[in-house]
PDB file of C-alpha atoms and ligand atoms in Angstrom:
ATOM      1  CA  UNK A  28     -35.891  -2.585-109.586  1.00 52.00           C
ATOM      2  CA  UNK A  29     -35.009  -1.029-106.266  1.00 56.00           C
ATOM      3  CA  UNK A  30     -36.629   2.244-105.408  1.00 67.00           C
ATOM      4  CA  UNK A  31     -34.001   4.907-104.942  1.00 66.00           C
ATOM      5  CA  UNK A  32     -34.586   7.118-101.889  1.00 73.00           C
ATOM      6  CA  UNK A  33     -35.285  10.716-102.750  1.00 88.00           C
ATOM      7  CA  UNK A  34     -32.632  13.345-103.243  1.00 94.00           C
ATOM      8  CA  UNK A  35     -33.825  16.877-102.654  1.00 96.00           C
ATOM      9  CA  UNK A  36     -33.266  19.305-105.547  1.00 96.00           C
ATOM     10  CA  UNK A  37     -29.998  21.231-105.716  1.00 97.00           C
ATOM     11  CA  UNK A  38     -30.009  23.986-103.058  1.00 94.00           C
ATOM     12  CA  UNK A  39     -28.258  26.414-105.414  1.00 95.00           C
ATOM     13  CA  UNK A  40     -30.021  26.104-108.759  1.00 97.00           C
ATOM     14  CA  UNK A  41     -33.103  24.068-107.801  1.00 96.00           C
ATOM     15  CA  UNK A  42     -32.498  21.367-110.371  1.00 97.00           C
ATOM     16  CA  UNK A  43     -33.814  17.893-109.547  1.00 95.00           C
ATOM     17  CA  UNK A  44     -31.503  16.477-112.216  1.00 95.00           C
ATOM     18  CA  UNK A  45     -28.683  15.142-110.054  1.00 96.00           C
ATOM     19  CA  UNK A  46     -26.138  12.498-110.900  1.00 96.00           C
ATOM     20  CA  UNK A  47     -24.426   9.950-108.725  1.00 94.00           C
ATOM     21  CA  UNK A  48     -20.799   9.492-109.508  1.00 93.00           C
ATOM     22  CA  UNK A  49     -18.372   6.947-108.162  1.00 91.00           C
ATOM     23  CA  UNK A  50     -14.632   7.102-108.453  1.00 90.00           C
ATOM     24  CA  UNK A  51     -12.308   4.186-107.910  1.00 90.00           C
ATOM     25  CA  UNK A  52      -8.658   3.983-107.102  1.00 89.00           C
ATOM     26  CA  UNK A  53      -6.476   1.029-106.554  1.00 87.00           C
ATOM     27  CA  UNK A  54      -3.905   1.131-103.808  1.00 77.00           C
ATOM     28  CA  UNK A  55      -3.635  -2.432-102.641  1.00 81.00           C
ATOM     29  CA  UNK A  56      -7.360  -3.050-102.687  1.00 81.00           C
ATOM     30  CA  UNK A  57      -9.930  -1.151-104.697  1.00 84.00           C
ATOM     31  CA  UNK A  58     -11.281   1.857-102.926  1.00 89.00           C
ATOM     32  CA  UNK A  59     -14.204   3.977-103.924  1.00 90.00           C
ATOM     33  CA  UNK A  60     -15.591   7.385-103.246  1.00 91.00           C
ATOM     34  CA  UNK A  61     -19.097   8.561-104.046  1.00 92.00           C
ATOM     35  CA  UNK A  62     -20.347  11.952-105.051  1.00 95.00           C
ATOM     36  CA  UNK A  63     -23.538  13.695-106.054  1.00 96.00           C
ATOM     37  CA  UNK A  64     -23.181  16.199-108.855  1.00 97.00           C
ATOM     38  CA  UNK A  65     -25.443  18.873-110.277  1.00 97.00           C
ATOM     39  CA  UNK A  66     -25.138  20.487-113.685  1.00 97.00           C
ATOM     40  CA  UNK A  67     -24.574  23.890-112.042  1.00 98.00           C
ATOM     41  CA  UNK A  68     -21.184  22.729-110.795  1.00 97.00           C
ATOM     42  CA  UNK A  69     -22.022  21.628-107.282  1.00 96.00           C
ATOM     43  CA  UNK A  70     -20.394  18.415-106.182  1.00 96.00           C
ATOM     44  CA  UNK A  71     -20.680  16.824-102.765  1.00 95.00           C
ATOM     45  CA  UNK A  72     -18.434  13.880-102.098  1.00 92.00           C
ATOM     46  CA  UNK A  73     -17.485  11.575 -99.289  1.00 87.00           C
ATOM     47  CA  UNK A  74     -14.414  12.769 -97.410  1.00 83.00           C
ATOM     48  CA  UNK A  75     -12.636   9.449 -97.479  1.00 84.00           C
ATOM     49  CA  UNK A  76     -11.907   6.663 -99.861  1.00 87.00           C
ATOM     50  CA  UNK A  77     -13.426   3.416 -98.618  1.00 84.00           C
ATOM     51  CA  UNK A  78     -12.926  -0.196 -99.500  1.00 85.00           C
ATOM     52  CA  UNK A  79     -15.179  -0.843-102.450  1.00 82.00           C
ATOM     53  CA  UNK A  80     -17.232  -3.541-100.783  1.00 88.00           C
ATOM     54  CA  UNK A  81     -20.939  -3.537-101.421  1.00 89.00           C
ATOM     55  CA  UNK A  82     -21.773  -2.824 -97.762  1.00 90.00           C
ATOM     56  CA  UNK A  83     -19.374   0.123 -97.532  1.00 87.00           C
ATOM     57  CA  UNK A  84     -20.479   1.547-100.858  1.00 87.00           C
ATOM     58  CA  UNK A  85     -24.088   1.410 -99.660  1.00 89.00           C
ATOM     59  CA  UNK A  86     -23.223   3.087 -96.388  1.00 89.00           C
ATOM     60  CA  UNK A  87     -21.265   5.806 -98.222  1.00 90.00           C
ATOM     61  CA  UNK A  88     -24.233   6.362-100.447  1.00 91.00           C
ATOM     62  CA  UNK A  89     -26.622   6.624 -97.510  1.00 92.00           C
ATOM     63  CA  UNK A  90     -24.310   8.984 -95.653  1.00 91.00           C
ATOM     64  CA  UNK A  91     -23.839  11.333 -98.571  1.00 93.00           C
ATOM     65  CA  UNK A  92     -27.548  11.283 -99.382  1.00 95.00           C
ATOM     66  CA  UNK A  93     -28.305  12.321 -95.788  1.00 94.00           C
ATOM     67  CA  UNK A  94     -25.756  15.141 -96.030  1.00 94.00           C
ATOM     68  CA  UNK A  95     -27.124  16.296 -99.373  1.00 96.00           C
ATOM     69  CA  UNK A  96     -30.670  16.328 -98.054  1.00 96.00           C
ATOM     70  CA  UNK A  97     -29.745  18.214 -94.892  1.00 94.00           C
ATOM     71  CA  UNK A  98     -30.725  21.865 -95.342  1.00 93.00           C
ATOM     72  CA  UNK A  99     -30.063  24.721 -92.991  1.00 90.00           C
ATOM     73  CA  UNK A 100     -32.994  27.034 -92.422  1.00 86.00           C
ATOM     74  CA  UNK A 101     -32.588  30.307 -94.255  1.00 80.00           C
ATOM     75  CA  UNK A 102     -34.071  33.203 -92.352  1.00 82.00           C
ATOM     76  CA  UNK A 103     -34.256  36.950 -92.584  1.00 74.00           C
ATOM     77  CA  UNK A 104     -33.615  37.135 -96.310  1.00 70.00           C
ATOM     78  CA  UNK A 105     -36.491  39.621 -96.670  1.00 71.00           C
ATOM     79  CA  UNK A 106     -35.301  42.027 -94.006  1.00 63.00           C
ATOM     80  CA  UNK A 107     -33.186  44.281 -96.184  1.00 59.00           C
TER      81      UNK A 107
HETATM   82 ZN1  LIG B  29     -27.412  22.918-109.059  1.00 66.74          ZN
END
């Protein structure tokens, strides 16, 4: 079994219970689009449909994981 790289918990509700979702469409060739979904309603998806080859699906997955895990610093919340 391959070890899945870590996804950080949801930045809105804190849940670690996140689901990968993949949608397919067929317009000529199969195309796919990946998303990460949280039970609180957050969904982050790739902007574009890509050919559903294994290499492109893996690169989509890596790209969206990196985006999901990217967190802006939150400062000055205690100032008010
Ligand atoms: Zn959430």
